[in-house]
Amino acid sequence: MTGEDFTLPRSRAANERLHALVPGGAHTYAKGDDQYPEGLAPVISHGRGAHVWDVDGNRYVEYGSGLRSVSLGHAHPRVIEAVRRELDRGSNFVRPSVVELEAAERFLATVPTAEMVKFAKNGSDATTAAVRLARAATGRPRVAVCADHPFFSVDDWFIGTTPMSAGVPAATTELTLSFPYGDLAAAEELLTRYEDEVACLILEPAAHTEPPPGYLQGLRELADRHGCVLVFDEMITGFRWSEAGAQGLYGVVPDLSTFGKALGNGFAVAALAGRRALMERGGLRHPGDRVFLLSTTHGAETHALAAAMAVQTVYVEEGVTARLHALGERLASGVREAAAGMGVGDHVVVRGRASNLVFATLDGDGRPSQAYRTLFLRRLLAGGVLAPSFVVSGALDDADIEHTVEVVAEACAVYRKALDAGDPTPWLGGRPVQPVFRRLV
Ligand SMILES: Cc1ncc(COP(=O)(O)O)c(C=O)c1O
């Protein structure tokens, strides 16, 4: 397949219908067809393991499955079996299910640095709950968010800071401050400038770069010194850095942490975890003002909690994070070799931890380019690789990695041609892909 003759007529029609009925044409902006080459945004029929099929009947090796939530692969048999068992026993009752107790015990055994946990459906609810708890515990209004991390919540305190802030009152956004990752002096300067005003520091413990030596420990000490709550958002790192979270791996214990995504392997389950003294403020054994902490109709749906328990069992018994790292390392070195072999090693650049790889597409001057990303994605799709990132799942096998690297090599050959021509436009097949966060369509 050259890429020129690759079309997706059924997906195209389904995307049209989706846009007519669902704002954004998808239920997460990060899945939008605006982030894919024009006419080449597959609508998925189903998935199994590391593969998905679109409504046109094409099969793809998939990366970043379920926005990084499906880390064991689609329809993982042990997870599905656990879910099925609960489905037959009812999923939501007027009182807590014993599954809630078992899931909490299981989670706290997996992430032993936390003392209490409360489950929810979405990561955003968990991070927003952490913010509310921090504000209640400190009596302070402001929140300090790490500026180098792309997403924390769908709620106003975070969305107000993005280019899509329409509908968020300025008074809310003014309470959210930001600090750069990896710079202790900057965090200290912020906490000093807003002394006694900052309720919490919230960040991913690591994202595309490893924490500089002493950084997380330094933040821990700063938070203690300035009396604010340290929140690690482990939505991504949680079940990709290690089973016990990045906090387990780096040995720095936050006051609160939030989990989701891979915790349920595609089933909707998130968690707020942390120190008992803080978490109890949302409980019935605390004498002070009560904090309304994660109380939702669907928060403890039994089959999602069963999925989470099964995921943790599989992770521990099968050494999943080690496997994710090994697969990612193989993929990264294959892609780097392919790119270098085609003379685009400085332009198609793989970055990040092996279990959470992303790629950058740089133009002739080394600047990030959406046009070159479009060219690259187009060639990957035509070759049967659906890869907005190179975030691996444990279901990939050697043949999948080999196939991906071959397709990347072919894409890189075209990339080289476009660089030589000095203009990728003839290879885009339409408008370039767009970033998620932009003020206007
Ligand atoms: C680091 C991080 N925190 C929070 C969230 C929000 O999670 P959810 O989409 O489940 O609400 C995301 C989602 O992408 C995320 O990547």
mmCIF file of N, CA and C in Angstrom, residues 1-8 12 37-40 60 374-385 407 410-411 414 417 426-430:
data_model
loop_
_atom_site.group_PDB
_atom_site.id
_atom_site.type_symbol
_atom_site.label_atom_id
_atom_site.label_comp_id
_atom_site.label_asym_id
_atom_site.label_seq_id
_atom_site.Cartn_x
_atom_site.Cartn_y
_atom_site.Cartn_z
ATOM 1 N N MET A 1 0.859 -1.207 0.000
ATOM 2 C CA MET A 1 0.000 0.000 0.000
ATOM 3 C C MET A 1 0.889 1.249 0.000
ATOM 4 N N THR A 2 0.690 2.151 -0.942
ATOM 5 C CA THR A 2 1.558 3.335 -1.021
ATOM 6 C C THR A 2 1.120 4.417 -0.048
ATOM 7 N N GLY A 3 -0.117 4.345 0.364
ATOM 8 C CA GLY A 3 -0.622 5.436 1.203
ATOM 9 C C GLY A 3 -1.504 6.350 0.384
ATOM 10 N N GLU A 4 -1.197 6.490 -0.909
ATOM 11 C CA GLU A 4 -2.006 7.375 -1.757
ATOM 12 C C GLU A 4 -3.372 6.747 -2.015
ATOM 13 N N ASP A 5 -3.387 5.414 -2.149
ATOM 14 C CA ASP A 5 -4.648 4.756 -2.499
ATOM 15 C C ASP A 5 -5.357 4.174 -1.279
ATOM 16 N N PHE A 6 -4.925 4.556 -0.082
ATOM 17 C CA PHE A 6 -5.547 4.034 1.139
ATOM 18 C C PHE A 6 -6.693 4.957 1.544
ATOM 19 N N THR A 7 -7.903 4.434 1.523
ATOM 20 C CA THR A 7 -9.065 5.253 1.903
ATOM 21 C C THR A 7 -9.917 4.486 2.903
ATOM 22 N N LEU A 8 -10.715 5.228 3.635
ATOM 23 C CA LEU A 8 -11.563 4.616 4.664
ATOM 24 C C LEU A 8 -12.999 5.117 4.490
ATOM 25 N N ARG A 12 -15.092 7.280 7.245
ATOM 26 C CA ARG A 12 -15.384 8.663 6.863
ATOM 27 C C ARG A 12 -16.866 8.967 7.080
ATOM 28 N N PRO A 37 -4.874 12.392 9.808
ATOM 29 C CA PRO A 37 -4.872 12.938 8.452
ATOM 30 C C PRO A 37 -6.296 12.958 7.890
ATOM 31 N N GLU A 38 -6.541 13.917 7.022
ATOM 32 C CA GLU A 38 -7.899 14.086 6.499
ATOM 33 C C GLU A 38 -8.398 12.806 5.825
ATOM 34 N N GLY A 39 -9.582 12.358 6.248
ATOM 35 C CA GLY A 39 -10.184 11.153 5.657
ATOM 36 C C GLY A 39 -9.577 9.854 6.164
ATOM 37 N N LEU A 40 -8.583 9.939 7.044
ATOM 38 C CA LEU A 40 -7.930 8.712 7.529
ATOM 39 C C LEU A 40 -8.012 8.592 9.061
ATOM 40 N N TYR A 60 -5.215 -3.061 12.452
ATOM 41 C CA TYR A 60 -4.052 -2.246 12.806
ATOM 42 C C TYR A 60 -3.362 -2.810 14.041
ATOM 43 N N THR A 374 1.495 14.672 10.050
ATOM 44 C CA THR A 374 0.421 14.192 9.175
ATOM 45 C C THR A 374 0.968 13.190 8.157
ATOM 46 N N LEU A 375 2.062 13.571 7.528
ATOM 47 C CA LEU A 375 2.698 12.673 6.547
ATOM 48 C C LEU A 375 3.029 11.327 7.195
ATOM 49 N N PHE A 376 3.628 11.412 8.373
ATOM 50 C CA PHE A 376 4.084 10.208 9.070
ATOM 51 C C PHE A 376 2.885 9.326 9.456
ATOM 52 N N LEU A 377 1.855 9.942 10.057
ATOM 53 C CA LEU A 377 0.672 9.166 10.477
ATOM 54 C C LEU A 377 -0.005 8.515 9.276
ATOM 55 N N ARG A 378 -0.040 9.246 8.164
ATOM 56 C CA ARG A 378 -0.676 8.715 6.961
ATOM 57 C C ARG A 378 -0.002 7.414 6.510
ATOM 58 N N ARG A 379 1.317 7.445 6.544
ATOM 59 C CA ARG A 379 2.053 6.250 6.104
ATOM 60 C C ARG A 379 1.892 5.109 7.107
ATOM 61 N N LEU A 380 1.855 5.453 8.367
ATOM 62 C CA LEU A 380 1.666 4.396 9.382
ATOM 63 C C LEU A 380 0.293 3.750 9.199
ATOM 64 N N LEU A 381 -0.732 4.575 9.046
ATOM 65 C CA LEU A 381 -2.094 4.033 8.911
ATOM 66 C C LEU A 381 -2.187 3.131 7.685
ATOM 67 N N ALA A 382 -1.622 3.590 6.576
ATOM 68 C CA ALA A 382 -1.677 2.795 5.343
ATOM 69 C C ALA A 382 -0.946 1.468 5.521
ATOM 70 N N GLY A 383 0.038 1.457 6.414
ATOM 71 C CA GLY A 383 0.784 0.229 6.681
ATOM 72 C C GLY A 383 0.174 -0.618 7.793
ATOM 73 N N GLY A 384 -0.973 -0.189 8.313
ATOM 74 C CA GLY A 384 -1.647 -0.985 9.343
ATOM 75 C C GLY A 384 -1.116 -0.743 10.746
ATOM 76 N N VAL A 385 -0.666 0.484 11.005
ATOM 77 C CA VAL A 385 -0.186 0.830 12.347
ATOM 78 C C VAL A 385 -0.932 2.088 12.802
ATOM 79 N N VAL A 407 7.101 -0.637 8.858
ATOM 80 C CA VAL A 407 6.221 0.425 8.360
ATOM 81 C C VAL A 407 6.829 1.801 8.667
ATOM 82 N N GLU A 410 9.405 2.542 6.060
ATOM 83 C CA GLU A 410 8.806 3.011 4.792
ATOM 84 C C GLU A 410 8.334 4.464 4.935
ATOM 85 N N ALA A 411 7.730 4.767 6.077
ATOM 86 C CA ALA A 411 7.258 6.146 6.314
ATOM 87 C C ALA A 411 8.436 7.115 6.331
ATOM 88 N N VAL A 414 9.636 8.196 2.891
ATOM 89 C CA VAL A 414 8.809 9.265 2.319
ATOM 90 C C VAL A 414 9.133 10.595 3.020
ATOM 91 N N LYS A 417 12.056 12.131 1.530
ATOM 92 C CA LYS A 417 11.739 12.756 0.231
ATOM 93 C C LYS A 417 11.152 14.143 0.451
ATOM 94 N N PRO A 426 2.652 18.037 -0.600
ATOM 95 C CA PRO A 426 2.117 17.028 -1.535
ATOM 96 C C PRO A 426 1.828 15.673 -0.884
ATOM 97 N N TRP A 427 2.358 15.436 0.310
ATOM 98 C CA TRP A 427 2.188 14.130 0.958
ATOM 99 C C TRP A 427 1.136 14.137 2.077
ATOM 100 N N LEU A 428 0.405 15.244 2.230
ATOM 101 C CA LEU A 428 -0.513 15.350 3.373
ATOM 102 C C LEU A 428 -1.914 14.835 3.077
ATOM 103 N N GLY A 429 -2.339 14.887 1.830
ATOM 104 C CA GLY A 429 -3.682 14.409 1.478
ATOM 105 C C GLY A 429 -4.783 15.275 2.073
ATOM 106 N N GLY A 430 -4.480 16.516 2.439
ATOM 107 C CA GLY A 430 -5.500 17.404 3.015
ATOM 108 C C GLY A 430 -4.879 18.292 4.079
#
